[in-house]
Short mmCIF file of N, CA, C and O in Angstrom, two decimals:
data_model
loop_
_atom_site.label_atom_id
_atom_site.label_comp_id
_atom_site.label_asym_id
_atom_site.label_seq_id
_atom_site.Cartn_x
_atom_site.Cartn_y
_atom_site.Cartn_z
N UNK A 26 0.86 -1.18 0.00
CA UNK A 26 0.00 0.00 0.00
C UNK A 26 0.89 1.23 0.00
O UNK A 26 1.89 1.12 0.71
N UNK A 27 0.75 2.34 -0.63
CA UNK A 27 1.49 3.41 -0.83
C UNK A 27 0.50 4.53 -0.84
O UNK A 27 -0.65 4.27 -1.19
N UNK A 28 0.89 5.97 -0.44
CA UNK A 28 0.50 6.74 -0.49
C UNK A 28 0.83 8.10 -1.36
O UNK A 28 2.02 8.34 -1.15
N UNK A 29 0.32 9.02 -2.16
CA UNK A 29 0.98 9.38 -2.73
C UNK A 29 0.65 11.30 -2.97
O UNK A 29 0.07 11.85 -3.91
N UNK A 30 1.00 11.66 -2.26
CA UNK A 30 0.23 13.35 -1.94
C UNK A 30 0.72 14.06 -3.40
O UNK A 30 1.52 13.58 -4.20
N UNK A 31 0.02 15.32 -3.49
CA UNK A 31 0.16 16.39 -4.96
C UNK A 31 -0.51 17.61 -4.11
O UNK A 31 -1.21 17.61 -3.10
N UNK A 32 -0.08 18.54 -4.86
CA UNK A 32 -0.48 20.15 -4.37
C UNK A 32 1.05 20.46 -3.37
O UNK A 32 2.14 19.89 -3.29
N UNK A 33 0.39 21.71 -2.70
CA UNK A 33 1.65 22.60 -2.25
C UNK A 33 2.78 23.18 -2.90
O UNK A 33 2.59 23.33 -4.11
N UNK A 34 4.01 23.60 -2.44
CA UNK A 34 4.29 24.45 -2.97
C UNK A 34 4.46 26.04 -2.46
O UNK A 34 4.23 26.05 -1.25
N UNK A 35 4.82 27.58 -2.99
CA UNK A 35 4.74 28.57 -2.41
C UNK A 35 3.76 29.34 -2.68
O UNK A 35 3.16 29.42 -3.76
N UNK A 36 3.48 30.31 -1.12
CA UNK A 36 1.85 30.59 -1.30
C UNK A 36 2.29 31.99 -0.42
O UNK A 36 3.18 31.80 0.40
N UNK A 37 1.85 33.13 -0.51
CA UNK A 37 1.76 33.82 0.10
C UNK A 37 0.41 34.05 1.17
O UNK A 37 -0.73 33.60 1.05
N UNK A 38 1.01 34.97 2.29
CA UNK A 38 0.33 34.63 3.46
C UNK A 38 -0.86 35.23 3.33
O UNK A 38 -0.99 36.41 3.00
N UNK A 39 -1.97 34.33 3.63
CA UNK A 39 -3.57 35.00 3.21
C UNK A 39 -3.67 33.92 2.14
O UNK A 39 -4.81 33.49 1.94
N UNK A 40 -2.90 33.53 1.58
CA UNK A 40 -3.51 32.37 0.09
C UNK A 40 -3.79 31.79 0.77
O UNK A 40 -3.87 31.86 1.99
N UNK A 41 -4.13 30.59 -0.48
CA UNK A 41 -4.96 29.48 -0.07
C UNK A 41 -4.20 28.43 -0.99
O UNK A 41 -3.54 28.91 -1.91
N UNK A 42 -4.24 26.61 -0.79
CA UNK A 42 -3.41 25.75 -1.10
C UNK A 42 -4.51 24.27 -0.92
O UNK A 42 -5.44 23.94 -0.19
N UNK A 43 -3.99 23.87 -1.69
CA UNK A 43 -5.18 22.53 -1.49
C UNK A 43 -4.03 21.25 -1.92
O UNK A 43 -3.22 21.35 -2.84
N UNK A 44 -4.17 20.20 -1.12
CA UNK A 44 -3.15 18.93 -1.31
C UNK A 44 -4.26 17.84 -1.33
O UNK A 44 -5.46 17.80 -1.08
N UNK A 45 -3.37 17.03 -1.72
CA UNK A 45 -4.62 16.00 -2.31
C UNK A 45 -3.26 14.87 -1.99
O UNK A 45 -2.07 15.16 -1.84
N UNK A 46 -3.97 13.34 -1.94
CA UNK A 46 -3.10 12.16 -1.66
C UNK A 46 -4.22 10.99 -1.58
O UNK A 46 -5.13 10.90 -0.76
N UNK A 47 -3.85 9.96 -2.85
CA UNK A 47 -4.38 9.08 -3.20
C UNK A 47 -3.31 7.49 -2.46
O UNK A 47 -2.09 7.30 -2.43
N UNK A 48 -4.19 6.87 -2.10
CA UNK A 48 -3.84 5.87 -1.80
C UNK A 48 -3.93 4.44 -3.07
O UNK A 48 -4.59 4.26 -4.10
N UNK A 49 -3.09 3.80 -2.48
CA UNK A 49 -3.06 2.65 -3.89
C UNK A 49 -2.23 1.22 -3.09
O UNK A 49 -1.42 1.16 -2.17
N UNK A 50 -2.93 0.11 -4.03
CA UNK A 50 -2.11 -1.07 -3.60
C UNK A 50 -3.85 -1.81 -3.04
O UNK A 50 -4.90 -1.17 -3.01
N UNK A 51 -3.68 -3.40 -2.63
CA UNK A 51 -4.18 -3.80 -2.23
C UNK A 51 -4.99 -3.37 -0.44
O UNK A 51 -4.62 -3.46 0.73
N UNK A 52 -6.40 -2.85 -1.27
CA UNK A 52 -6.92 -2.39 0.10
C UNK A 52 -8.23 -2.57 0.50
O UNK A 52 -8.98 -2.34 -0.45
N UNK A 53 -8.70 -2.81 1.31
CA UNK A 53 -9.94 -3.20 1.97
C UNK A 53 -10.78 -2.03 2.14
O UNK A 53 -11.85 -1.86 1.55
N UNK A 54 -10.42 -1.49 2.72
CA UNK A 54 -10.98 -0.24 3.47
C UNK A 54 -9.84 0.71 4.32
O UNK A 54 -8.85 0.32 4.94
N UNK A 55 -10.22 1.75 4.18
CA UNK A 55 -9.01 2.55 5.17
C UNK A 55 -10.03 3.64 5.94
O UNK A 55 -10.82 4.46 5.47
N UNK A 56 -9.69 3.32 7.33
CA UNK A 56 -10.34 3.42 8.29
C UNK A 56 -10.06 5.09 8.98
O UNK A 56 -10.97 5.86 9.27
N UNK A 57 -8.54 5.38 9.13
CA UNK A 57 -8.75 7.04 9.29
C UNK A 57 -7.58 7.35 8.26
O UNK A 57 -6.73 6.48 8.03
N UNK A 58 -7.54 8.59 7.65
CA UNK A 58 -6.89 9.54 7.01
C UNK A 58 -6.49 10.53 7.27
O UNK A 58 -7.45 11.30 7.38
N UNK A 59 -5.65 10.98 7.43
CA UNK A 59 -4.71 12.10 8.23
C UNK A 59 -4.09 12.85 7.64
O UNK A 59 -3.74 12.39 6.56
N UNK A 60 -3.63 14.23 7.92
CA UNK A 60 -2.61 14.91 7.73
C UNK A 60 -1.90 15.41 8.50
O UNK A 60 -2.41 16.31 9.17
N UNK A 61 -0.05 14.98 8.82
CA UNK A 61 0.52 16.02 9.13
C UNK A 61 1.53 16.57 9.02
O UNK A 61 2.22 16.07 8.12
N UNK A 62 2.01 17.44 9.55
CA UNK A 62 3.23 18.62 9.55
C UNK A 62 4.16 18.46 10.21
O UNK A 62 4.11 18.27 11.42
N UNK A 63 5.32 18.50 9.44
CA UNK A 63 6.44 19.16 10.38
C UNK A 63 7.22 20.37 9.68
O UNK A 63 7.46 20.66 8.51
N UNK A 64 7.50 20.95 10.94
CA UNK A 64 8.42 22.67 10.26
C UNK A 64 9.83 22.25 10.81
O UNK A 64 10.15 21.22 11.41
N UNK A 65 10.50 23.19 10.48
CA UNK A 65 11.49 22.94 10.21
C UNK A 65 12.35 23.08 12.04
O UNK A 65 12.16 24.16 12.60
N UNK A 66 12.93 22.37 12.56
CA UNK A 66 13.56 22.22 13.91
C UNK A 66 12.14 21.87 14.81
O UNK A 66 12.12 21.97 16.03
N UNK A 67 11.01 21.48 14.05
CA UNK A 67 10.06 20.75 14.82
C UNK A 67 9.34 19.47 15.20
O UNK A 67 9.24 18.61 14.32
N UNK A 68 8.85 19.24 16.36
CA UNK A 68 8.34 17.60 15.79
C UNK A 68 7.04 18.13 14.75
O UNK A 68 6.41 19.14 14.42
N UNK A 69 7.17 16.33 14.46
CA UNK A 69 5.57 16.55 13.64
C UNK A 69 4.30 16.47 14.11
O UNK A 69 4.15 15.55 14.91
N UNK A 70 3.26 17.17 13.86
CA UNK A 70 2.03 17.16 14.43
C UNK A 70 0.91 17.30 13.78
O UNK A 70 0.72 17.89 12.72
N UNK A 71 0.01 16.63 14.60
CA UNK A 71 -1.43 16.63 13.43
C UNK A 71 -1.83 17.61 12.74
O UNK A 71 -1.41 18.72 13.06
N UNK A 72 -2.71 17.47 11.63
CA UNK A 72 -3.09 18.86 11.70
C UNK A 72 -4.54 18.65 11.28
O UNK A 72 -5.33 19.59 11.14
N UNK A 73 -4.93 17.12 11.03
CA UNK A 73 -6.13 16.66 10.57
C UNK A 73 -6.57 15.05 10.46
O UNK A 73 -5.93 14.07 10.07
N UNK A 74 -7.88 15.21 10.94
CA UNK A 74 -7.73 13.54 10.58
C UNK A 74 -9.63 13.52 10.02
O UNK A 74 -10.52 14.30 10.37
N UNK A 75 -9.71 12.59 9.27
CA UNK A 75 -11.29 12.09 8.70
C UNK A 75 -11.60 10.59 9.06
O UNK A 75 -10.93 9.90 8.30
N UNK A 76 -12.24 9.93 9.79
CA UNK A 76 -12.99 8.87 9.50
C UNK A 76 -13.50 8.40 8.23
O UNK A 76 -13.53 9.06 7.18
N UNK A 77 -13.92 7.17 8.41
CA UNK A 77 -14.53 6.68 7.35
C UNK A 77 -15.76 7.01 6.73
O UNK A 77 -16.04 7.01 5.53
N UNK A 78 -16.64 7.37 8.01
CA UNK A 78 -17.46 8.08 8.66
C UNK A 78 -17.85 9.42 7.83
O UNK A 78 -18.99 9.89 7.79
N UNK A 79 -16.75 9.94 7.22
CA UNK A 79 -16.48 11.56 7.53
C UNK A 79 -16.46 12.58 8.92
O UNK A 79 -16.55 13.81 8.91
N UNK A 80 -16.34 11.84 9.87
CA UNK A 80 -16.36 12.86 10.94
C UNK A 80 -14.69 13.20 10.78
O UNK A 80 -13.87 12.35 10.39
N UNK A 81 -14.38 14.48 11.13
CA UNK A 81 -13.05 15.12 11.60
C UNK A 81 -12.78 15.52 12.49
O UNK A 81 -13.52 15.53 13.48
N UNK A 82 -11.64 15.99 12.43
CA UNK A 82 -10.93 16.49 13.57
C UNK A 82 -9.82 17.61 13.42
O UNK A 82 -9.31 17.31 12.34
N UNK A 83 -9.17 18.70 13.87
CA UNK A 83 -8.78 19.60 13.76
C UNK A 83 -7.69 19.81 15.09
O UNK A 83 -7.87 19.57 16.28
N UNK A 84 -6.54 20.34 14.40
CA UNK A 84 -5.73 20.80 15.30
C UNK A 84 -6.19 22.50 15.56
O UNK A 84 -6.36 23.39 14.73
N UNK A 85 -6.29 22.51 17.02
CA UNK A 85 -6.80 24.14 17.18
C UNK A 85 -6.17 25.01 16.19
O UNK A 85 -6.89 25.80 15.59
N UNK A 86 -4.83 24.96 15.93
CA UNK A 86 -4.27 26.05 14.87
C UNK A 86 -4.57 26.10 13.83
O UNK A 86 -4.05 26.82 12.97
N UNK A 87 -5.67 25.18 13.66
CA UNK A 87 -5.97 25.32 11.74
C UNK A 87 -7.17 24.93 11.60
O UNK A 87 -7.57 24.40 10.56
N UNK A 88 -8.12 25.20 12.94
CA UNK A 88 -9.61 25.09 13.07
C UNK A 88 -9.91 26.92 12.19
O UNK A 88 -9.38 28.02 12.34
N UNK A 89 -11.10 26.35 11.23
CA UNK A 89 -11.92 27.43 10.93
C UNK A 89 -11.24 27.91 10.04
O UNK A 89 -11.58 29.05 9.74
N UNK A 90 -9.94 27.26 9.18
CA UNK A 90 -8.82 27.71 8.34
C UNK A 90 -8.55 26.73 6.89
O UNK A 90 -8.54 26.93 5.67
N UNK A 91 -8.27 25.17 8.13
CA UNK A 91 -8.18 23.92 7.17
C UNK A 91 -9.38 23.43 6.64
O UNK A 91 -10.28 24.18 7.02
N UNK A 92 -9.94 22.30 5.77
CA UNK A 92 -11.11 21.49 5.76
C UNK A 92 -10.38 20.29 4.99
O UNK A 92 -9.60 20.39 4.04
N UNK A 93 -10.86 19.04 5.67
CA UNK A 93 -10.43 17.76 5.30
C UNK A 93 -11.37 17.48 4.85
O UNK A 93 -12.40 18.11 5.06
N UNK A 94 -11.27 16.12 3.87
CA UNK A 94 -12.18 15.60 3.27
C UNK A 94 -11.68 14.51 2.73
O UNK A 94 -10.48 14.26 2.67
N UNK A 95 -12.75 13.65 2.22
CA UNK A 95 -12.08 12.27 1.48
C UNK A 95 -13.23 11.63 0.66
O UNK A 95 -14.41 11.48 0.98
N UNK A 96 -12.61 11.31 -0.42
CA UNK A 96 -13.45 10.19 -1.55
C UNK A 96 -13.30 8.68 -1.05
O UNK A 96 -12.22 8.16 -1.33
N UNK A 97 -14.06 8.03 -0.48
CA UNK A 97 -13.93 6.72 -0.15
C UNK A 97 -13.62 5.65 -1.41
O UNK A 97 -12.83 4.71 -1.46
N UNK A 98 -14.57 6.20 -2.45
CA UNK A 98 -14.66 5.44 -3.77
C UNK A 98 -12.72 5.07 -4.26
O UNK A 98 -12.11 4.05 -4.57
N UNK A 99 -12.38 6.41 -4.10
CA UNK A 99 -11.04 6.56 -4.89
C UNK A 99 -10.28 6.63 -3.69
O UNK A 99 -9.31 7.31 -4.01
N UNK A 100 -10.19 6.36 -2.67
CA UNK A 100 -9.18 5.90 -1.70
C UNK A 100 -8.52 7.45 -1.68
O UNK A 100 -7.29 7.44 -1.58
N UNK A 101 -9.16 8.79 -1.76
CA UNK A 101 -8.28 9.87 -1.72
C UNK A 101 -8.58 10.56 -0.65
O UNK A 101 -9.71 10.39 -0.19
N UNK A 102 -7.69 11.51 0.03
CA UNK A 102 -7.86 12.52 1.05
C UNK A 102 -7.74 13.95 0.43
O UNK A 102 -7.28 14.01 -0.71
N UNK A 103 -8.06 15.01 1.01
CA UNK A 103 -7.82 16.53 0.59
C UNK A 103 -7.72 17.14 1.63
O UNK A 103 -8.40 16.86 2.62
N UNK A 104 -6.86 18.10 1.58
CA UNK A 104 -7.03 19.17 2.66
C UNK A 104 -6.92 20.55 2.40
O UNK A 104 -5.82 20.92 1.98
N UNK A 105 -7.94 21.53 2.57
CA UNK A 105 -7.88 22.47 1.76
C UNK A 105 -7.54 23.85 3.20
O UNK A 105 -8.11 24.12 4.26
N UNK A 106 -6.25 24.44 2.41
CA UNK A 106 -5.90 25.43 3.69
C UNK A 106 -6.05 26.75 2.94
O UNK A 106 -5.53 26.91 1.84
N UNK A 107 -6.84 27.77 3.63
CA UNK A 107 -7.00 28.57 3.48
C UNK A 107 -6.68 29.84 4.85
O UNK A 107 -6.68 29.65 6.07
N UNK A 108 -6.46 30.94 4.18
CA UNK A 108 -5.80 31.97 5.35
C UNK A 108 -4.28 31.61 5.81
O UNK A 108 -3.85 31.65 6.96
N UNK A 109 -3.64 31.27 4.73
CA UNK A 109 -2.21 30.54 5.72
C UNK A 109 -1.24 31.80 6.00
O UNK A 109 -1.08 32.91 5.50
N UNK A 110 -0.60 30.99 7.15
CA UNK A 110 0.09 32.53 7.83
C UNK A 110 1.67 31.30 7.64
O UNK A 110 1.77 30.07 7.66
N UNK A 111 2.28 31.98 7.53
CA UNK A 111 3.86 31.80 7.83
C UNK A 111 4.43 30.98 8.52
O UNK A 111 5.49 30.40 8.32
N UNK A 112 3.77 30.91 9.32
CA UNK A 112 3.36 29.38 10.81
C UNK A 112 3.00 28.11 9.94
O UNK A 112 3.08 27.03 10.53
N UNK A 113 2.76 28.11 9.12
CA UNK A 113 1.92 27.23 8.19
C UNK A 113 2.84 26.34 7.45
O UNK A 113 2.52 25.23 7.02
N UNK A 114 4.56 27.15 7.27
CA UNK A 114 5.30 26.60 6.85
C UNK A 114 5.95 25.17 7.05
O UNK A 114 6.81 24.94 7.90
N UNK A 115 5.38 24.14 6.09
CA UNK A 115 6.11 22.98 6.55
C UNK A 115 6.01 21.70 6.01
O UNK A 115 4.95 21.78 5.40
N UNK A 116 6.52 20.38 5.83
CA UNK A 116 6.34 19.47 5.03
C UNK A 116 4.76 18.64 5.73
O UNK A 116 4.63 18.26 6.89
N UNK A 117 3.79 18.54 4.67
CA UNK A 117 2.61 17.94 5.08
C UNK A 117 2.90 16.54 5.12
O UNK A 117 4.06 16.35 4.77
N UNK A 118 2.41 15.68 5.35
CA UNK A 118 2.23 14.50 5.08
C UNK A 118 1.29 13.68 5.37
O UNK A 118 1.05 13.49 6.56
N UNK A 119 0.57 13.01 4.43
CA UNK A 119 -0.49 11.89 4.25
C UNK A 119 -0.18 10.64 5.16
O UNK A 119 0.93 10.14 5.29
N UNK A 120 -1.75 10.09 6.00
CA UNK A 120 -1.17 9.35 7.15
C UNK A 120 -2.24 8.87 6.50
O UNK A 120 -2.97 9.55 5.78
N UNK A 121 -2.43 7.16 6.81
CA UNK A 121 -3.48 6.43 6.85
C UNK A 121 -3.64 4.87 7.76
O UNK A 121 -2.65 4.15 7.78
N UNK A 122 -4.17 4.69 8.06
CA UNK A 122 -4.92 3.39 8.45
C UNK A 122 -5.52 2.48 8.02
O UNK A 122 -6.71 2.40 8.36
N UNK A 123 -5.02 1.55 7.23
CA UNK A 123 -4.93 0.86 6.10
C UNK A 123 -5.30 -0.76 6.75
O UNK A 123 -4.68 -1.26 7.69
N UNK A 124 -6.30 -1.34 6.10
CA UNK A 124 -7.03 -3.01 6.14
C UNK A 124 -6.73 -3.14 4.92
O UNK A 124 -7.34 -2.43 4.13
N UNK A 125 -5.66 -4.11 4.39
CA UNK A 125 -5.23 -4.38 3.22
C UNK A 125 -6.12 -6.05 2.99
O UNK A 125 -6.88 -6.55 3.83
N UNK A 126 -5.88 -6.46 2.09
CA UNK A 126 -6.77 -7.08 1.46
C UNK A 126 -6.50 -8.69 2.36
O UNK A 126 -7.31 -9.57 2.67
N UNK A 127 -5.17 -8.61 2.57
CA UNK A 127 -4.83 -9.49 3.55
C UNK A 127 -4.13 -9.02 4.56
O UNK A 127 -3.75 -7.85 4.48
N UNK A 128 -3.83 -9.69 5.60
CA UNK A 128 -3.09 -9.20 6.72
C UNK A 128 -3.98 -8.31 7.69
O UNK A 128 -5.20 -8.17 7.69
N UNK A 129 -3.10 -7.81 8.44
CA UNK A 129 -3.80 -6.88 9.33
C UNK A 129 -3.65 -5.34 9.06
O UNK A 129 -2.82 -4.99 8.22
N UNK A 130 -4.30 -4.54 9.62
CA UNK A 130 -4.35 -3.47 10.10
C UNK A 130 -2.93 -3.04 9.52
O UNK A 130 -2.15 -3.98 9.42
N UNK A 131 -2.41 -1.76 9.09
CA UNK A 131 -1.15 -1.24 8.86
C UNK A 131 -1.26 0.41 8.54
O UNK A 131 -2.13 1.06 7.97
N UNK A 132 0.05 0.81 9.20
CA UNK A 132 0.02 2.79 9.32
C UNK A 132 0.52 3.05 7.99
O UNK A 132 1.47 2.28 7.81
N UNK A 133 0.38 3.58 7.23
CA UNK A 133 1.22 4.09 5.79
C UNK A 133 1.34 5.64 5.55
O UNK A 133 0.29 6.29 5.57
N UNK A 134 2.22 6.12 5.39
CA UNK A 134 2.58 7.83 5.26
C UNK A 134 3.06 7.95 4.15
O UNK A 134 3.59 6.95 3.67
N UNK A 135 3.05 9.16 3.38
CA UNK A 135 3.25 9.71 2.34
C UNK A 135 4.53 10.21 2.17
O UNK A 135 5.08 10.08 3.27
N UNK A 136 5.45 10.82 1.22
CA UNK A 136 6.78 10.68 0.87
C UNK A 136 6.26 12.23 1.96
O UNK A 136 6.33 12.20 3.19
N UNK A 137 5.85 13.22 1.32
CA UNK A 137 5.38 14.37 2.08
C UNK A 137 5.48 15.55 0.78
O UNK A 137 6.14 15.43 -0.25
N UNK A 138 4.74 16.54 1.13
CA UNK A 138 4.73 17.53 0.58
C UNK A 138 5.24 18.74 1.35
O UNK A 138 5.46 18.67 2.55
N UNK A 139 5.47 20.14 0.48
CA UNK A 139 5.85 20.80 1.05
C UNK A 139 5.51 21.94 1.04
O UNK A 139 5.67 22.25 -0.14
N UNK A 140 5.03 23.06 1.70
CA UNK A 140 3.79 24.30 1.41
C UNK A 140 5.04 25.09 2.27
O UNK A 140 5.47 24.68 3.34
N UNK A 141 5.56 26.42 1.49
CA UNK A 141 5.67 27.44 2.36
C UNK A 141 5.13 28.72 2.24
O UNK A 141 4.96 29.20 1.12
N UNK A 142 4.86 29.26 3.17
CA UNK A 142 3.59 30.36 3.29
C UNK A 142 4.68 31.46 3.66
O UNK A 142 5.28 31.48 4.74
N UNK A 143 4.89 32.45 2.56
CA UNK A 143 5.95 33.89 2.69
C UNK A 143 4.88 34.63 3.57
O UNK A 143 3.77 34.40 4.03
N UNK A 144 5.84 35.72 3.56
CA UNK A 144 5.01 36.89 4.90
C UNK A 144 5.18 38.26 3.73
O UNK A 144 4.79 39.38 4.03
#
């Protein structure tokens, strides 16, 4: 199973940026979908997650800013950031929770993308 993110890139602060990451390989169902960040001399941290469900979840810093979403059909996630401030700067990366067609349960992350937000 592989993951494979697109979008990002440089954005000035106030734009807006949308990443997208399709999953592929033998899969059952994938149970949560995630995004996250790391900046640069930082750990990494959430910044989003979707159920199967569609319910989400939000890191306070990018409540009312980010919106996640996902195509179940096409195994894809999105995350659409809008208002980005400079803080924003950092490699995203696609997380998932993956029931592969055999085996068990397995975490899979994305190579990562990279959004920096100028001032």
């Amino acid at each position: 199973v592989q993951l494979l993110e697109s979008g990002g890139g440089l954005v000035r602060a106030g734009g807006s940026v949308s990443l997208s990451c399709v999953a592929s390989g033998s899969i059952f169902s994938i149970n949560l979908m995630s995004w996250y960040r790391q900046a640069p001399g930082k750990e990494r941290e959430l910044v989003a997650n979707i159920n199967i469900g569609g319910d989400a979840d939000y890191a306070d810093s990018v409540k009312g800013r980010f919106t996640i979403s996902r195509d179940n059909a096409k195994n894809m996630v999105h995350l659409q950031m809008n208002a980005l401030k400079p803080e924003d700067t950092a490699v995203y990366y696609c997380n998932a929770i993956v029931l592969p067609l055999i085996d068990g349960e397995i975490e899979v992350w994305g190579q990562g993308t990279l959004v920096t937000v100028s001032s």
